[in-house]
Coordinates of C-alpha atoms in Angstrom, one line a residue:
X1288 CA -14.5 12.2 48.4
X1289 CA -17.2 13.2 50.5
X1290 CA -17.4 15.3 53.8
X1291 CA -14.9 14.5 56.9
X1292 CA -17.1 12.1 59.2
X1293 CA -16.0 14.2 62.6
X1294 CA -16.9 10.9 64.8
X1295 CA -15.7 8.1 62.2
X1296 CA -12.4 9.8 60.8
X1297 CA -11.3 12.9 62.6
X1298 CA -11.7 12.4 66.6
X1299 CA -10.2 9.0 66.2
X1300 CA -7.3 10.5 64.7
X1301 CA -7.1 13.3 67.4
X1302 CA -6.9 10.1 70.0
X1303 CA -4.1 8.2 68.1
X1304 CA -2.3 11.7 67.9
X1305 CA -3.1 11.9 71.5
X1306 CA -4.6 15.3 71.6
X1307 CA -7.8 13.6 72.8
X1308 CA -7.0 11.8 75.8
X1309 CA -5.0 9.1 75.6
X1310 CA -4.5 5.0 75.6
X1311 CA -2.0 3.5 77.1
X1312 CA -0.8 -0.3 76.3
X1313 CA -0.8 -2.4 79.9
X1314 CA 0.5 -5.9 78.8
X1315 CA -2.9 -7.1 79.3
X1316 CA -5.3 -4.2 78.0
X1317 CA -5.7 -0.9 77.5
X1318 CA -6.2 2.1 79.5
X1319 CA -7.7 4.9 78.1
X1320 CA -7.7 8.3 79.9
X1321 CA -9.8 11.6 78.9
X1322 CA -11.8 14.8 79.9
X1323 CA -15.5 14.2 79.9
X1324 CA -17.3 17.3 78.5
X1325 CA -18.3 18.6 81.4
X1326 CA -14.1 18.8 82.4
X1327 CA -13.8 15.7 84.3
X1328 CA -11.2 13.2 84.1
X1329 CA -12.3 9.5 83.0
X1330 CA -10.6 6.1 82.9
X1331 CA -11.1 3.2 81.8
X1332 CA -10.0 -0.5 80.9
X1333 CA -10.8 -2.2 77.5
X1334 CA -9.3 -5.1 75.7
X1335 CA -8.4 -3.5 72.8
X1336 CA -6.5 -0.5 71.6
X1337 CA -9.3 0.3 68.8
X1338 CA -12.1 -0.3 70.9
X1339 CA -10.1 2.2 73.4
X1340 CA -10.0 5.1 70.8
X1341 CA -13.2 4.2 69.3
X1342 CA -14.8 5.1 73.5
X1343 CA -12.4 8.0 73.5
X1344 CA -13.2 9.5 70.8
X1345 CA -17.3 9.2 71.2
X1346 CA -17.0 10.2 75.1
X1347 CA -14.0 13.0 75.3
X1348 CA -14.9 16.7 75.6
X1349 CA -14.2 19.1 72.4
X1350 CA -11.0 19.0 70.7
X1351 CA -9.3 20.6 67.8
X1352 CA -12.3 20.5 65.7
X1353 CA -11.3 20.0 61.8
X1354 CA -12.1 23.6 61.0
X1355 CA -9.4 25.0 63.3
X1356 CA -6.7 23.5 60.6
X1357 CA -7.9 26.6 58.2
X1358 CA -7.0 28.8 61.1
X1359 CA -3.5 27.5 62.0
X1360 CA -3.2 27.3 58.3
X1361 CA -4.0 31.1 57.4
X1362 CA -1.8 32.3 61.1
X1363 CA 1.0 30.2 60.2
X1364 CA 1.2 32.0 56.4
X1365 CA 0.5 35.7 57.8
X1366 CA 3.1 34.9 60.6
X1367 CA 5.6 33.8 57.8
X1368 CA 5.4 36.9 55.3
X1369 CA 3.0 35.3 52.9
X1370 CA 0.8 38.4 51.8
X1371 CA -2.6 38.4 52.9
X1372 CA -4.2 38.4 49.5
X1373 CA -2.5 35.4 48.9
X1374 CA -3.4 33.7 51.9
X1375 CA -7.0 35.0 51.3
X1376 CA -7.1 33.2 47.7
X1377 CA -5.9 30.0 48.9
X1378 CA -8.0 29.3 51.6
X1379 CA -10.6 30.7 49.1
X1380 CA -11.9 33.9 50.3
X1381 CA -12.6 36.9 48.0
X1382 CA -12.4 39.2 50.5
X1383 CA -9.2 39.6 52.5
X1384 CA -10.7 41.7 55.4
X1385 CA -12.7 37.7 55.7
X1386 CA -9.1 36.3 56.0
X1387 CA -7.4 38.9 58.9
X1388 CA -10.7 39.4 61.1
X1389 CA -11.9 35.9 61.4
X1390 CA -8.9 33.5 60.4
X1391 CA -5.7 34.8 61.5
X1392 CA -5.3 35.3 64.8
X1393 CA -2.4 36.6 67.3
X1394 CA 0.7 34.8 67.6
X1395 CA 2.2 33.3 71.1
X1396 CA 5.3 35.3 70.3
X1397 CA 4.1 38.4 68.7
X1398 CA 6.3 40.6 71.1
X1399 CA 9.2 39.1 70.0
X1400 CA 8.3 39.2 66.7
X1401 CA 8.2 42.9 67.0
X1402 CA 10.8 43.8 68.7
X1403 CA 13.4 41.4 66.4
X1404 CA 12.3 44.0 63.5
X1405 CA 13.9 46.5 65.2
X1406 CA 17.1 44.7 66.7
X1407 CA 19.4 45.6 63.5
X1408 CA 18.0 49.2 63.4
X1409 CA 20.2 51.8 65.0
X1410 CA 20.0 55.4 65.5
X1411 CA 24.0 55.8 65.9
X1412 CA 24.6 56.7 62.0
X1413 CA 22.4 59.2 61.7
X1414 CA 23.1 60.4 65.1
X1415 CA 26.7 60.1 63.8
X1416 CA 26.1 62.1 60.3
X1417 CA 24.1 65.0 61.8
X1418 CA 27.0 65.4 64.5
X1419 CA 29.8 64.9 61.9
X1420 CA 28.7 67.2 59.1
X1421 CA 30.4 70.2 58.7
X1422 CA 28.4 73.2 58.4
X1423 CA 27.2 74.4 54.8
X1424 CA 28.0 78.3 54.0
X1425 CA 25.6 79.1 51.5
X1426 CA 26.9 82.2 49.1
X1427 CA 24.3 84.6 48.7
X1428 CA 24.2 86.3 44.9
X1429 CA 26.1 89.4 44.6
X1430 CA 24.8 92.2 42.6

């Protein structure tokens, strides 16, 4: 198997999944809708729904190129507890410093994240024991 052809393969997916425009079914055609890359908004009518994606796909601004996947891919793992070196062999780096400083990247919920480690965690019994204890008399030696 050969390299992804971007054009062919990949941002014909991206329309079908919708995150590149989209194409809607009119009873009598199609209508496809994207951003042009310079950030407008397009339309237009074609008789079929292939030849709709096919125009999307050649015309529509950038999109989740295929490289992004790695990315997601090596957040998502960090995110979920999967050790770094781990994450760093699968994705095939040999350094790990490679895998935290260019792959993984900050999560949308990262403050929440945080402060759930600490939700459980509670001063009050060690509060409680240093209160509690009763003093210690310490004997000295006799002589």
């Amino acid at each position: 198997m050969g390299p992804l052809n971007s054009a062919r393969v990949w941002r014909p997916s991206l329309v079908r999944a919708g995150l590149l425009g989209s194409v809607t079914d009119l009873g009598d055609g199609f209508l496809g809708t994207w951003t042009d890359k310079t950030g407008t908004e397009r339309r237009k009518r074609f008789p079929t729904r292939e030849e709709a994606a096919s125009h999307l796909a050649q015309h529509a601004g950038e999109g989740l190129r295929f490289h992004d996947l790695r990315h997601y891919y090596a957040t998502w793992l960090v995110s979920e507890g999967v050790p770094v070196n781990d994450v760093a062999g699968l994705i095939g780096h040999e350094q790990i410093s490679t895998t935290l400083n260019r792959y993984t990247h900050a999560s949308r919920d990262r403050g929440s994240r945080a402060r759930a480690v600490f939700a459980d965690f509670s001063l009050n019994p060690i509060m409680e024991k240093a209160t509690t204890a009763e003093p210690s008399i310490s004997e000295e030696p006799t002589a």
